[in-house]
mmCIF file of C-alpha atoms and ligand atoms in Angstrom:
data_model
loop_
_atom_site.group_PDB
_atom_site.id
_atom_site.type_symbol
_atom_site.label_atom_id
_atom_site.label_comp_id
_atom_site.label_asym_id
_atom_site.label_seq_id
_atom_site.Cartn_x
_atom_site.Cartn_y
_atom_site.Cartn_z
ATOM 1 C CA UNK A 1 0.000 0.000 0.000
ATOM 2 C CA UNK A 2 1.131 3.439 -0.884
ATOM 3 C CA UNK A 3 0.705 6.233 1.711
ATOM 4 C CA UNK A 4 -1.851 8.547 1.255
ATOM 5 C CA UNK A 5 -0.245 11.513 3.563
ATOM 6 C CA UNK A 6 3.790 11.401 3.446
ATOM 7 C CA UNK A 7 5.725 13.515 6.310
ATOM 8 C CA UNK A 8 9.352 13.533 5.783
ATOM 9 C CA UNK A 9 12.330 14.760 8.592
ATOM 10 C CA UNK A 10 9.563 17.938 9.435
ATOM 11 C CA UNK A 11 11.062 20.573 11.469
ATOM 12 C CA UNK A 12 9.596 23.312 12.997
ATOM 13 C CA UNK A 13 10.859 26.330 15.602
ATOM 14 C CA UNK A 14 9.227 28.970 17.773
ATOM 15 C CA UNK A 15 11.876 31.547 18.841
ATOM 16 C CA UNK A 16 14.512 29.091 18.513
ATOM 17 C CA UNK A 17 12.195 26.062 20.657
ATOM 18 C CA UNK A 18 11.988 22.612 18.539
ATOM 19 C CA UNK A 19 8.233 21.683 18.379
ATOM 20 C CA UNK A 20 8.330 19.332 15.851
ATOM 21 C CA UNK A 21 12.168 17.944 15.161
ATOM 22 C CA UNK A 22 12.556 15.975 12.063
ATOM 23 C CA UNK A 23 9.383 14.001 12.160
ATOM 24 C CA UNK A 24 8.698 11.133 9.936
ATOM 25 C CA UNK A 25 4.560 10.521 9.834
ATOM 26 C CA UNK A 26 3.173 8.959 6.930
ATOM 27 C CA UNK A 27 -0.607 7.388 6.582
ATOM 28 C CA UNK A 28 -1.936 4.885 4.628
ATOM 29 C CA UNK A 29 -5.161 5.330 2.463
ATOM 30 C CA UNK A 30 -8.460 4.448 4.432
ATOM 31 C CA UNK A 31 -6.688 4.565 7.956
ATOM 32 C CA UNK A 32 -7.547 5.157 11.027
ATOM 33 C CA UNK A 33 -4.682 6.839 12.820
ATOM 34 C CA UNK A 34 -4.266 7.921 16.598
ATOM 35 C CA UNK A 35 -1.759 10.716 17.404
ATOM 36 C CA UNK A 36 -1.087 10.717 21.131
ATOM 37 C CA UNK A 37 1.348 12.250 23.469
ATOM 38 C CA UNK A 38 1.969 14.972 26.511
ATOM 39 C CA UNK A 39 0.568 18.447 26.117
ATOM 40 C CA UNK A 40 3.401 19.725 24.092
ATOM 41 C CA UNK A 41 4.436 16.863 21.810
ATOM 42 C CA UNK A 42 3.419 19.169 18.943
ATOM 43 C CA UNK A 43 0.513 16.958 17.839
ATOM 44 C CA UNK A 44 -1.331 20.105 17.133
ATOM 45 C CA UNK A 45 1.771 21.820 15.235
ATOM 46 C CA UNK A 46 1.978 18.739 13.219
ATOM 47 C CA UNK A 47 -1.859 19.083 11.616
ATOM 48 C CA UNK A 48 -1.188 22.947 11.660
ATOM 49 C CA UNK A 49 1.759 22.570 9.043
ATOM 50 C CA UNK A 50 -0.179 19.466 7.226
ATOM 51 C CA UNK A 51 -3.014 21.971 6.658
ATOM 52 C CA UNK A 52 -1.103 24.891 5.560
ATOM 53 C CA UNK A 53 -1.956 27.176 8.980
ATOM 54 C CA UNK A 54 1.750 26.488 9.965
ATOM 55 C CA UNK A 55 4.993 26.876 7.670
ATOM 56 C CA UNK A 56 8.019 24.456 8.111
ATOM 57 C CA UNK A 57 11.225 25.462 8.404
ATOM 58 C CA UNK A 58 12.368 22.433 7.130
ATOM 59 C CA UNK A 59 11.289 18.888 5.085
ATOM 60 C CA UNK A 60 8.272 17.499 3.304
ATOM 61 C CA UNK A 61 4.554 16.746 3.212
ATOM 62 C CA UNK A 62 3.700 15.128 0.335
ATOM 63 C CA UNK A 63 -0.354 13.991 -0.179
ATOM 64 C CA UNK A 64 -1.198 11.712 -3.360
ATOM 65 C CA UNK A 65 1.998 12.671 -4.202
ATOM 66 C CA UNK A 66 1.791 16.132 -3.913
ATOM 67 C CA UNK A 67 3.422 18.535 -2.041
ATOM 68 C CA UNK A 68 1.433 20.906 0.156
ATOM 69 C CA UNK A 69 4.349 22.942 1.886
ATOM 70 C CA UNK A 70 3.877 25.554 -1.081
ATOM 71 C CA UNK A 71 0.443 25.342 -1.363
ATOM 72 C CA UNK A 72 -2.716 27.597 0.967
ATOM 73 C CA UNK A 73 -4.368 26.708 3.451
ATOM 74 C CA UNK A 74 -7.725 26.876 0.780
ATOM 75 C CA UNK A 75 -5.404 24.924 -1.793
ATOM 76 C CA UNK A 76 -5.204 22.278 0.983
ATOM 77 C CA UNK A 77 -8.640 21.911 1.525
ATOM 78 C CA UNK A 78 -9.746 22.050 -2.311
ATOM 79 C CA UNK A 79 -6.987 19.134 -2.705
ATOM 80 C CA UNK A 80 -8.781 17.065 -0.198
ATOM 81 C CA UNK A 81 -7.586 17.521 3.303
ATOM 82 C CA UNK A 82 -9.935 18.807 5.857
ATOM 83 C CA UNK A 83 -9.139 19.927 9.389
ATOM 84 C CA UNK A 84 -11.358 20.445 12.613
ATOM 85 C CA UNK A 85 -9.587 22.416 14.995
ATOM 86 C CA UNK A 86 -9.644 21.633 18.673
ATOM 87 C CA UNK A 87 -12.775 24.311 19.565
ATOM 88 C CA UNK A 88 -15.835 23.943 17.804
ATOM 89 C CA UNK A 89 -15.918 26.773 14.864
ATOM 90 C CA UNK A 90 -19.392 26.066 13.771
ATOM 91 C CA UNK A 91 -22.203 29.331 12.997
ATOM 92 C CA UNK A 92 -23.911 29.344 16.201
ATOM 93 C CA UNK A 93 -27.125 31.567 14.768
ATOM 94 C CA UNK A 94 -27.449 28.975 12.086
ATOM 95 C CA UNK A 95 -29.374 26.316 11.819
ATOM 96 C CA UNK A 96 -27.907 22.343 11.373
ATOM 97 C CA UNK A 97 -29.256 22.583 8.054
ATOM 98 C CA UNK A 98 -27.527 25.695 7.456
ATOM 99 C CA UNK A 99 -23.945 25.199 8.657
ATOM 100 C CA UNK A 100 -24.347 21.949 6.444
ATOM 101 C CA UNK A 101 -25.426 23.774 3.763
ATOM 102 C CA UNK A 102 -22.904 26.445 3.530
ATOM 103 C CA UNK A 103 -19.933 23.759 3.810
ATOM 104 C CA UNK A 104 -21.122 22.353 0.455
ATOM 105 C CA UNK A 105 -18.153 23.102 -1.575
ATOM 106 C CA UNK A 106 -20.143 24.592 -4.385
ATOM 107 C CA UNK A 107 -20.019 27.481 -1.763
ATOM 108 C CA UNK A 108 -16.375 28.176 -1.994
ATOM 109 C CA UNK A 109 -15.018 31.506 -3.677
ATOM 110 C CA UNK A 110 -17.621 34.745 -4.331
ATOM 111 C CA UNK A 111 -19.276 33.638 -7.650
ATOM 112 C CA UNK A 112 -19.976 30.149 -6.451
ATOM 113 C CA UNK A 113 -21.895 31.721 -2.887
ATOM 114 C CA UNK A 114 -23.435 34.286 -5.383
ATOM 115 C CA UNK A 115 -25.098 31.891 -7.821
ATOM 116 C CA UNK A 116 -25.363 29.109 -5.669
ATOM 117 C CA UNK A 117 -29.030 27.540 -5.636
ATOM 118 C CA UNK A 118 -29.867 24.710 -3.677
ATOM 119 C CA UNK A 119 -30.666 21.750 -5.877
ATOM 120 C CA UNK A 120 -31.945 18.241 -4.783
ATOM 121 C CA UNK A 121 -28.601 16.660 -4.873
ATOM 122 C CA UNK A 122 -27.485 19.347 -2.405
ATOM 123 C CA UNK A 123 -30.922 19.000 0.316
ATOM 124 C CA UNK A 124 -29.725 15.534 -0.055
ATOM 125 C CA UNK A 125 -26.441 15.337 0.501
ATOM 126 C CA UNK A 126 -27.224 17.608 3.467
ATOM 127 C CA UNK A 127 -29.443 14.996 4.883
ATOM 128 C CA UNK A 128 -27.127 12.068 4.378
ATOM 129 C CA UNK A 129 -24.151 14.217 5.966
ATOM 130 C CA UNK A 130 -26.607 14.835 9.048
ATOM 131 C CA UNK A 131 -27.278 11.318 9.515
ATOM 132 C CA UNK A 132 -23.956 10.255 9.120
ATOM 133 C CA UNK A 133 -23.332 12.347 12.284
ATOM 134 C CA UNK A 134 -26.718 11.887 14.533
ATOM 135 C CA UNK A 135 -27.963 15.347 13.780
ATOM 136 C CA UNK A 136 -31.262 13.810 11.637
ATOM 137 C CA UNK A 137 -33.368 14.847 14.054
ATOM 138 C CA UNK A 138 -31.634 18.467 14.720
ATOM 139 C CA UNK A 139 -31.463 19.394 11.205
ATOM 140 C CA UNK A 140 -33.829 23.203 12.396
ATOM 141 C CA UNK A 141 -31.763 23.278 15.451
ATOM 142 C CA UNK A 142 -30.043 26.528 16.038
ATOM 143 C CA UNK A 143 -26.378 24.924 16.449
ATOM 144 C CA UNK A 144 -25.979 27.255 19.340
ATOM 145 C CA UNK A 145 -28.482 25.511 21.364
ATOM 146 C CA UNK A 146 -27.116 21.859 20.714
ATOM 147 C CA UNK A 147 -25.049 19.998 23.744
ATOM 148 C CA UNK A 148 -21.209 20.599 22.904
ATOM 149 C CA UNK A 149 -21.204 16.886 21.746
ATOM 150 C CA UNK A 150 -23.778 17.837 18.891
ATOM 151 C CA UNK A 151 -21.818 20.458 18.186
ATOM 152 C CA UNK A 152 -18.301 18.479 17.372
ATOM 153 C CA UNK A 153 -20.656 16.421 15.747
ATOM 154 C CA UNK A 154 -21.814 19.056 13.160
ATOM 155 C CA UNK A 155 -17.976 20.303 12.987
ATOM 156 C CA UNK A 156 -16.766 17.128 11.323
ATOM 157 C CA UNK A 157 -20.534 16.857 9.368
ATOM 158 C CA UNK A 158 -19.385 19.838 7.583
ATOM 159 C CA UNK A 159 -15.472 18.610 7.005
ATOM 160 C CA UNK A 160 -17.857 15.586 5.195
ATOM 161 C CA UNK A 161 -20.217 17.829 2.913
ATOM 162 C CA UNK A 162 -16.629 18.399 1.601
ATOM 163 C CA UNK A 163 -15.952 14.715 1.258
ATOM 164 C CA UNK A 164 -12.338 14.775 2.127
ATOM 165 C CA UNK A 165 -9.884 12.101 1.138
ATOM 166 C CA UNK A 166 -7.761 12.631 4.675
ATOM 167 C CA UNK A 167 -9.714 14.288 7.520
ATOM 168 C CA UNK A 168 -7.200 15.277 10.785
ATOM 169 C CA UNK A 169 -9.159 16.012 13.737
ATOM 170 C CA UNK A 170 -7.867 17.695 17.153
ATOM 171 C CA UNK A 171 -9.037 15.935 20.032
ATOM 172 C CA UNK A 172 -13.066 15.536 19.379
ATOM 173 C CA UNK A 173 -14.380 14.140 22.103
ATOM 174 C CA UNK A 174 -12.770 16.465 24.405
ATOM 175 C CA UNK A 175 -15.789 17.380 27.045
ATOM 176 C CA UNK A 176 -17.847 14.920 25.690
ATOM 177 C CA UNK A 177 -20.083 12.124 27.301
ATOM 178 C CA UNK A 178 -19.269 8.708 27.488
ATOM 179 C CA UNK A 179 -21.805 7.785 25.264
ATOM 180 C CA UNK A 180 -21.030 10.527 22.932
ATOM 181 C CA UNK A 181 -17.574 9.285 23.040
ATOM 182 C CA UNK A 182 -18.685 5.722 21.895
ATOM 183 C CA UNK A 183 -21.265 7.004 18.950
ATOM 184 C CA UNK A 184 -18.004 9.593 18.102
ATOM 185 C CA UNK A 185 -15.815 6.015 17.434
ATOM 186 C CA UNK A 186 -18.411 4.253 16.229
ATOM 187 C CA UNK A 187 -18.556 7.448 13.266
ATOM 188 C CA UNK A 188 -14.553 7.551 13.045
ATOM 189 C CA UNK A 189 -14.782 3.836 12.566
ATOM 190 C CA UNK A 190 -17.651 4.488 10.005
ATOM 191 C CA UNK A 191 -16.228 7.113 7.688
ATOM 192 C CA UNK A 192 -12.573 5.770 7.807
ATOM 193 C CA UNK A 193 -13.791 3.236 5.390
ATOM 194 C CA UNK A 194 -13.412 5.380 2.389
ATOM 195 C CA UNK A 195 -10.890 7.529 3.464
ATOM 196 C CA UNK A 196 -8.158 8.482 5.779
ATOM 197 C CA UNK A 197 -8.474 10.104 9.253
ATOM 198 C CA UNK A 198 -5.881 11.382 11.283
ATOM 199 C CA UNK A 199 -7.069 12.008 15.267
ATOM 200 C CA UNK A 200 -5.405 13.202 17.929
ATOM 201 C CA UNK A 201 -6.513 11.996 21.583
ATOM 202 C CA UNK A 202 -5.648 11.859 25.234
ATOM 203 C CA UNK A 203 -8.295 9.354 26.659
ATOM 204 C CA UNK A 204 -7.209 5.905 26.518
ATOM 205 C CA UNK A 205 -10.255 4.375 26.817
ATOM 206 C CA UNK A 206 -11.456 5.924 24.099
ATOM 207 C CA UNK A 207 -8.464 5.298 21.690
ATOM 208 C CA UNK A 208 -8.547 1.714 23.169
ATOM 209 C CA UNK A 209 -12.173 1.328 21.327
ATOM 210 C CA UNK A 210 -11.121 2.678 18.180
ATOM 211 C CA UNK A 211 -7.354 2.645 17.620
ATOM 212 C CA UNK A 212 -6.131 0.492 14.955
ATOM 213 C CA UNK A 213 -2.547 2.177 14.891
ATOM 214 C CA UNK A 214 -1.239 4.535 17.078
ATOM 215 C CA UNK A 215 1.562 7.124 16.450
ATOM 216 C CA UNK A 216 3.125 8.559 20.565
ATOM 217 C CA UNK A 217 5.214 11.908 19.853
ATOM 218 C CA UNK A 218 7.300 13.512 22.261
ATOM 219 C CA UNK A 219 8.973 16.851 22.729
ATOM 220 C CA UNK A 220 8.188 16.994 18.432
ATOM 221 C CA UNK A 221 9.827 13.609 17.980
ATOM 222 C CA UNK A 222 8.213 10.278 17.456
ATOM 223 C CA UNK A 223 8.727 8.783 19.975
ATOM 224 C CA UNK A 224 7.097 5.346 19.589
ATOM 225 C CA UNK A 225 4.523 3.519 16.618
ATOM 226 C CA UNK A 226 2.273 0.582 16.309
ATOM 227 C CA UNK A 227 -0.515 -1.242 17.608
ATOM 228 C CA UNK A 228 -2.328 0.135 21.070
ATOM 229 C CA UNK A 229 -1.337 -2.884 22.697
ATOM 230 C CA UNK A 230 2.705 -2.839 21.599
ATOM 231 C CA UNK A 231 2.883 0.962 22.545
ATOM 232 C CA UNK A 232 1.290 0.640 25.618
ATOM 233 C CA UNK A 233 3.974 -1.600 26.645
ATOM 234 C CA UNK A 234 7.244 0.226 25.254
ATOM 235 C CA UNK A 235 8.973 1.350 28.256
ATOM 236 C CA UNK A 236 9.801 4.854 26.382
ATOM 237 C CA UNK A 237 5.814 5.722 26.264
ATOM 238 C CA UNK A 238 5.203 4.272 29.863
ATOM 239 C CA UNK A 239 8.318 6.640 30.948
ATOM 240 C CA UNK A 240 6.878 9.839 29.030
ATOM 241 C CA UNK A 241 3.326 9.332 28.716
ATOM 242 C CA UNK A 242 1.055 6.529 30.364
ATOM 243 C CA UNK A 243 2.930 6.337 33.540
ATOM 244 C CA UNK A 244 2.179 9.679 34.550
HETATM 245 P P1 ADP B 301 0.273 19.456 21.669
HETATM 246 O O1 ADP B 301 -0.837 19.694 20.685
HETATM 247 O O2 ADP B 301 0.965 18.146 21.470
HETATM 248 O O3 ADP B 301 -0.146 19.631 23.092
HETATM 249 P P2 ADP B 301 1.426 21.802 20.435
HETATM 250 O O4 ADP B 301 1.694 21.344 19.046
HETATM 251 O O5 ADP B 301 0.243 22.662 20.627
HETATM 252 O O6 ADP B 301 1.397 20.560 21.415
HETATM 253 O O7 ADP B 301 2.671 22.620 20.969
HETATM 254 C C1 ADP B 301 3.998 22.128 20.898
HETATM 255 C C2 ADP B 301 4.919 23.163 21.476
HETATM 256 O O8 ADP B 301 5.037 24.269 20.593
HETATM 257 C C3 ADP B 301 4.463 23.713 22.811
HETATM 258 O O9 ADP B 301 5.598 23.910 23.617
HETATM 259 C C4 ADP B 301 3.825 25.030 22.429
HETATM 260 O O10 ADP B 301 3.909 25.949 23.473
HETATM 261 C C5 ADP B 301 4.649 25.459 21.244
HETATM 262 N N1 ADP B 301 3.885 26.245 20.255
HETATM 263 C C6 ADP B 301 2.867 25.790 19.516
HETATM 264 N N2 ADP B 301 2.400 26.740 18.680
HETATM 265 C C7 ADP B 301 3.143 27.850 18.930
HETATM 266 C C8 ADP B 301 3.180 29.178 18.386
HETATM 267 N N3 ADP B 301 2.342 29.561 17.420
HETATM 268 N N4 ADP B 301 4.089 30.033 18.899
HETATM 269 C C9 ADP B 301 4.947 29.660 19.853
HETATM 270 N N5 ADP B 301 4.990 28.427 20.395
HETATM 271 C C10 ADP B 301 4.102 27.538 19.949
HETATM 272 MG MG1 MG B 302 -2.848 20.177 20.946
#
């Protein structure tokens, strides 16, 4: 299998401070991937410089083959890489149906907003998005009034309207319930089929019920790969990470 998202030796500094240190990442098409590690591994500054928010100061990122260290932060979205951010950004005065409908890619740029119509295929897609992420029965909700669960929810509901080949997500189910937890895995689980997700996490529990592979980093360097089971045990990551 040929890697979908290629990270080679990526470096990057703030004021002269390491966060990422010649970092070697790559991810294979339709997998789920973990990212875990102490509050200042640099999981976050590794997504930031795969979706263009963050420069390198030094080495690749190459996706289908293409590198997106010169490319924007737009270009890296339109060639297939979408990124929820660790707060919810969704339109709070909107409704589900709304912030769905605006993430419909037909959206993007000033003409495409200004003669956008909503046809059938659209209504539908929004509908099949909504379900995908248990919001079927919130689609007239005003987002601001749904539980901050709902809320992630919608945030990676309209990363799918753009049907992404490799979503990254920062820590989703960050203040969520338990059983919001479980239905958020069961949905990783579900749309990792057809294509590639990158998520960082800190619960265990929760990486333990969806984890296939799991990358540890550590002070920007990566710091230990493989199966849940196999990293749990390294005596590096018990040092660093789970024995704290
Ligand atoms: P993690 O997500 O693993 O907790 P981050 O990637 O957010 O870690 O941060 C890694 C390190 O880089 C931290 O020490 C953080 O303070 C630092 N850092 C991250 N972004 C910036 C920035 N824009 N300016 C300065 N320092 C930053
Ligand atoms: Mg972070």
């Amino acid at each position: 299998m040929s890697a979908i998202l290629a990270v080679e030796k990526l470096s990057v500094s703030f004021d002269g401070f390491r966060a990422v240190d010649e970092l070697d990442f790559s991810v294979e098409q339709n997998e789920l991937r973990v990212v875990i590690g102490p509050n200042g591994a640099g999981k976050t500054t590794l997504l930031d410089m795969i979706c263009g928010k963050t420069r390198p100061l030094a080495g690749s990122i190459r996706f289908k083959g293409r590198d997106l260290t010169s490319l924007s932060e737009h270009e890296i979205v339109r060639a297939g890489v979408g990124r929820k951010f660790q707060t919810p950004s969704t339109y709070e005065h909107l409704s589900v149906f709304e912030n769905l409908e605006i993430s419909y890619p037909r959206h993007r740029g000033v003409l495409g907003s200004l003669f956008f119509r909503r046809g059938p295929e659209v209504t539908e897609r929004i509908r099949e998005v909504a379900g995908e992420v248990f919001l079927s029965e919130q689609l007239e909700v005003t987002a601001g009034t749904l539980s901050h669960g709902q809320r992630q929810w919608l945030e990676i509901g309209m990363l799918l309207m753009q049907d992404p080949e490799l979503l990254l997500l920062d820590e989703p189910v960050a203040g969520m319930t338990s059983r919001e937890r479980q239905r958020t895995g069961e949905l990783l689980l579900r749309i990792s089929r057809n294509r590639s997700v990158v998520v960082i996490e800190h619960d265990m529990d929760f990486v333990k019920s969806i984890a296939s592979k799991v990358t540890v980093l550590h002070q920007g360097k990566l710091l230990s790969e493989g199966p849940l089971e196999q990293v749990q045990c390294d005596e590096r990551v018990i040092e660093v990470y789970l024995g704290h």
